[in-house]
Amino acid sequence: QVQLVESGGGLVQAGGSLRLSCVVSGRTFSRYAMAWFRQAPGKAREFVASINWGGSRIAYEDSVRGRFTISRDNAKSTAYLQMNSLRPEDTGGYYCAATSSAMLGSVAPITERGYTYWGQGTQVTVSS
């Protein structure tokens, strides 16, 4: 079945940068959207960014807009999240997700409910 594996997390100083990667493998409908969510300890998981299958529709959570960039390379079945100007409040587990329908793959939802497949997460810790 479909698997998503994140990588690239780590410990970084405030103001620094990280690039997360999410590789998709297994059989899935080809025109899927991908997204990144994050979860700080003791808090609910929240939306970070999403991108549709063609890369033409992108959304960001307000606090990351201008600092984070979501992208994808369909030939490599990989999505990326470039994170610049990191802040301590960006700390948390970062999870990638993929849709399982053509409609959702086109619109790139900003809610957890829109996504079927999930990775196990990668930890991002931003020190001050």
PDB file of C-alpha atoms in Angstrom:
ATOM      1  CA  GLN A   1       0.000   0.000   0.000  1.00  0.00           C
ATOM      2  CA  VAL A   2       0.972   3.666   0.037  1.00  0.00           C
ATOM      3  CA  GLN A   3       3.821   4.753   2.257  1.00  0.00           C
ATOM      4  CA  LEU A   4       5.074   8.233   3.074  1.00  0.00           C
ATOM      5  CA  VAL A   5       8.452   8.761   4.703  1.00  0.00           C
ATOM      6  CA  GLU A   6       9.619  12.134   5.981  1.00  0.00           C
ATOM      7  CA  SER A   7      13.201  13.176   6.545  1.00  0.00           C
ATOM      8  CA  GLY A   8      15.243  16.297   7.171  1.00  0.00           C
ATOM      9  CA  GLY A   9      14.189  17.276  10.662  1.00  0.00           C
ATOM     10  CA  GLY A  10      16.633  18.209  13.356  1.00  0.00           C
ATOM     11  CA  LEU A  11      17.796  20.811  15.829  1.00  0.00           C
ATOM     12  CA  VAL A  12      18.410  24.300  14.516  1.00  0.00           C
ATOM     13  CA  GLN A  13      18.950  27.745  16.008  1.00  0.00           C
ATOM     14  CA  ALA A  14      16.332  30.444  15.666  1.00  0.00           C
ATOM     15  CA  GLY A  15      16.756  32.133  12.313  1.00  0.00           C
ATOM     16  CA  GLY A  16      18.152  29.017  10.713  1.00  0.00           C
ATOM     17  CA  SER A  17      16.796  26.800   7.964  1.00  0.00           C
ATOM     18  CA  LEU A  18      15.819  23.199   7.349  1.00  0.00           C
ATOM     19  CA  ARG A  19      14.475  21.356   4.339  1.00  0.00           C
ATOM     20  CA  LEU A  20      12.080  18.492   4.915  1.00  0.00           C
ATOM     21  CA  SER A  21      11.459  15.786   2.332  1.00  0.00           C
ATOM     22  CA  CYS A  22       8.586  13.338   1.961  1.00  0.00           C
ATOM     23  CA  VAL A  23       8.921  10.367  -0.367  1.00  0.00           C
ATOM     24  CA  VAL A  24       5.779   8.558  -1.518  1.00  0.00           C
ATOM     25  CA  SER A  25       5.920   4.895  -2.511  1.00  0.00           C
ATOM     26  CA  GLY A  26       3.416   2.173  -3.305  1.00  0.00           C
ATOM     27  CA  ARG A  27       0.324   2.307  -5.443  1.00  0.00           C
ATOM     28  CA  THR A  28      -1.818   5.396  -5.225  1.00  0.00           C
ATOM     29  CA  PHE A  29      -3.834   7.510  -7.611  1.00  0.00           C
ATOM     30  CA  SER A  30      -1.227   9.544  -9.449  1.00  0.00           C
ATOM     31  CA  ARG A  31      -2.916  12.951  -9.207  1.00  0.00           C
ATOM     32  CA  TYR A  32      -2.672  13.413  -5.461  1.00  0.00           C
ATOM     33  CA  ALA A  33      -2.162  16.538  -3.429  1.00  0.00           C
ATOM     34  CA  MET A  34       0.377  16.658  -0.647  1.00  0.00           C
ATOM     35  CA  ALA A  35       0.531  18.660   2.530  1.00  0.00           C
ATOM     36  CA  TRP A  36       2.555  19.261   5.643  1.00  0.00           C
ATOM     37  CA  PHE A  37       1.080  19.399   9.125  1.00  0.00           C
ATOM     38  CA  ARG A  38       2.813  19.893  12.446  1.00  0.00           C
ATOM     39  CA  GLN A  39       2.093  19.156  16.081  1.00  0.00           C
ATOM     40  CA  ALA A  40       3.697  20.734  19.112  1.00  0.00           C
ATOM     41  CA  PRO A  41       3.694  18.826  22.422  1.00  0.00           C
ATOM     42  CA  GLY A  42       0.322  19.103  24.120  1.00  0.00           C
ATOM     43  CA  LYS A  43      -1.269  20.820  21.138  1.00  0.00           C
ATOM     44  CA  ALA A  44      -3.458  19.699  18.255  1.00  0.00           C
ATOM     45  CA  ARG A  45      -2.007  19.002  14.860  1.00  0.00           C
ATOM     46  CA  GLU A  46      -2.218  22.031  12.595  1.00  0.00           C
ATOM     47  CA  PHE A  47      -1.977  22.735   8.900  1.00  0.00           C
ATOM     48  CA  VAL A  48       1.282  24.124   7.541  1.00  0.00           C
ATOM     49  CA  ALA A  49       1.194  23.998   3.741  1.00  0.00           C
ATOM     50  CA  SER A  50      -0.356  22.099   0.838  1.00  0.00           C
ATOM     51  CA  ILE A  51       0.256  21.678  -2.885  1.00  0.00           C
ATOM     52  CA  ASN A  52      -1.926  20.094  -5.540  1.00  0.00           C
ATOM     53  CA  TRP A  53      -0.803  17.425  -7.973  1.00  0.00           C
ATOM     54  CA  GLY A  54       0.266  19.898 -10.654  1.00  0.00           C
ATOM     55  CA  GLY A  55       1.974  22.298  -8.276  1.00  0.00           C
ATOM     56  CA  SER A  56      -0.308  25.139  -9.357  1.00  0.00           C
ATOM     57  CA  ARG A  57      -2.404  25.491  -6.191  1.00  0.00           C
ATOM     58  CA  ILE A  58      -0.550  26.162  -2.964  1.00  0.00           C
ATOM     59  CA  ALA A  59      -1.712  27.210   0.481  1.00  0.00           C
ATOM     60  CA  TYR A  60       0.138  28.241   3.628  1.00  0.00           C
ATOM     61  CA  GLU A  61      -0.743  28.759   7.234  1.00  0.00           C
ATOM     62  CA  ASP A  62      -0.455  32.458   8.032  1.00  0.00           C
ATOM     63  CA  SER A  63       2.461  32.195  10.438  1.00  0.00           C
ATOM     64  CA  VAL A  64       4.682  30.406   7.906  1.00  0.00           C
ATOM     65  CA  ARG A  65       3.809  32.371   4.784  1.00  0.00           C
ATOM     66  CA  GLY A  66       6.907  34.084   3.448  1.00  0.00           C
ATOM     67  CA  ARG A  67       9.189  31.824   5.472  1.00  0.00           C
ATOM     68  CA  PHE A  68       8.277  28.320   4.295  1.00  0.00           C
ATOM     69  CA  THR A  69       8.020  27.035   0.732  1.00  0.00           C
ATOM     70  CA  ILE A  70       6.276  23.822  -0.284  1.00  0.00           C
ATOM     71  CA  SER A  71       7.263  22.172  -3.554  1.00  0.00           C
ATOM     72  CA  ARG A  72       7.180  18.791  -5.242  1.00  0.00           C
ATOM     73  CA  ASP A  73       9.059  16.726  -7.777  1.00  0.00           C
ATOM     74  CA  ASN A  74       6.627  14.228  -9.222  1.00  0.00           C
ATOM     75  CA  ALA A  75       9.342  12.368 -11.100  1.00  0.00           C
ATOM     76  CA  LYS A  76      10.862  11.582  -7.706  1.00  0.00           C
ATOM     77  CA  SER A  77       7.507  11.144  -5.947  1.00  0.00           C
ATOM     78  CA  THR A  78       8.739  13.627  -3.377  1.00  0.00           C
ATOM     79  CA  ALA A  79       7.390  16.723  -1.665  1.00  0.00           C
ATOM     80  CA  TYR A  80       9.556  19.266   0.111  1.00  0.00           C
ATOM     81  CA  LEU A  81       9.143  21.897   2.758  1.00  0.00           C
ATOM     82  CA  GLN A  82      11.870  24.513   2.788  1.00  0.00           C
ATOM     83  CA  MET A  83      11.775  26.276   6.144  1.00  0.00           C
ATOM     84  CA  ASN A  84      13.662  29.537   6.571  1.00  0.00           C
ATOM     85  CA  SER A  85      13.807  32.068   9.400  1.00  0.00           C
ATOM     86  CA  LEU A  86      12.781  29.398  11.859  1.00  0.00           C
ATOM     87  CA  ARG A  87      11.314  30.403  15.205  1.00  0.00           C
ATOM     88  CA  PRO A  88      11.035  28.465  18.478  1.00  0.00           C
ATOM     89  CA  GLU A  89       7.279  28.286  17.975  1.00  0.00           C
ATOM     90  CA  ASP A  90       7.903  26.264  14.809  1.00  0.00           C
ATOM     91  CA  THR A  91       9.080  23.395  17.011  1.00  0.00           C
ATOM     92  CA  GLY A  92       7.114  20.176  16.688  1.00  0.00           C
ATOM     93  CA  GLY A  93       6.631  16.959  14.799  1.00  0.00           C
ATOM     94  CA  TYR A  94       6.175  17.553  11.087  1.00  0.00           C
ATOM     95  CA  TYR A  95       4.007  15.148   9.118  1.00  0.00           C
ATOM     96  CA  CYS A  96       3.439  14.848   5.406  1.00  0.00           C
ATOM     97  CA  ALA A  97       0.153  13.644   3.959  1.00  0.00           C
ATOM     98  CA  ALA A  98      -1.349  12.747   0.590  1.00  0.00           C
ATOM     99  CA  THR A  99      -4.872  12.692  -0.797  1.00  0.00           C
ATOM    100  CA  SER A 100      -6.577   9.663  -2.345  1.00  0.00           C
ATOM    101  CA  SER A 101      -9.061  11.242  -4.759  1.00  0.00           C
ATOM    102  CA  ALA A 102      -8.788  13.232  -7.960  1.00  0.00           C
ATOM    103  CA  MET A 103     -10.926  16.069  -6.611  1.00  0.00           C
ATOM    104  CA  LEU A 104      -8.881  16.523  -3.448  1.00  0.00           C
ATOM    105  CA  GLY A 105      -5.725  16.048  -5.453  1.00  0.00           C
ATOM    106  CA  SER A 106      -6.721  19.076  -7.478  1.00  0.00           C
ATOM    107  CA  VAL A 107      -7.785  21.433  -4.673  1.00  0.00           C
ATOM    108  CA  ALA A 108      -5.124  20.593  -2.078  1.00  0.00           C
ATOM    109  CA  PRO A 109      -7.142  20.758   1.160  1.00  0.00           C
ATOM    110  CA  ILE A 110      -5.956  22.553   4.278  1.00  0.00           C
ATOM    111  CA  THR A 111      -7.635  20.172   6.740  1.00  0.00           C
ATOM    112  CA  GLU A 112      -6.502  16.822   8.105  1.00  0.00           C
ATOM    113  CA  ARG A 113      -9.761  15.282   6.923  1.00  0.00           C
ATOM    114  CA  GLY A 114      -8.754  15.878   3.313  1.00  0.00           C
ATOM    115  CA  TYR A 115      -5.823  13.494   3.513  1.00  0.00           C
ATOM    116  CA  THR A 116      -5.771   9.721   3.559  1.00  0.00           C
ATOM    117  CA  TYR A 117      -2.098   8.776   3.719  1.00  0.00           C
ATOM    118  CA  TRP A 118       0.275   9.962   6.411  1.00  0.00           C
ATOM    119  CA  GLY A 119       3.910   9.666   7.248  1.00  0.00           C
ATOM    120  CA  GLN A 120       5.213   8.974  10.726  1.00  0.00           C
ATOM    121  CA  GLY A 121       6.715  12.414  11.134  1.00  0.00           C
ATOM    122  CA  THR A 122      10.075  14.063  11.599  1.00  0.00           C
ATOM    123  CA  GLN A 123      10.999  16.218  14.573  1.00  0.00           C
ATOM    124  CA  VAL A 124      11.925  19.867  14.160  1.00  0.00           C
ATOM    125  CA  THR A 125      13.332  21.662  17.182  1.00  0.00           C
ATOM    126  CA  VAL A 126      14.192  25.358  17.027  1.00  0.00           C
ATOM    127  CA  SER A 127      16.290  26.680  19.886  1.00  0.00           C
ATOM    128  CA  SER A 128      16.448  30.266  21.096  1.00  0.00           C
TER     129      SER A 128
END
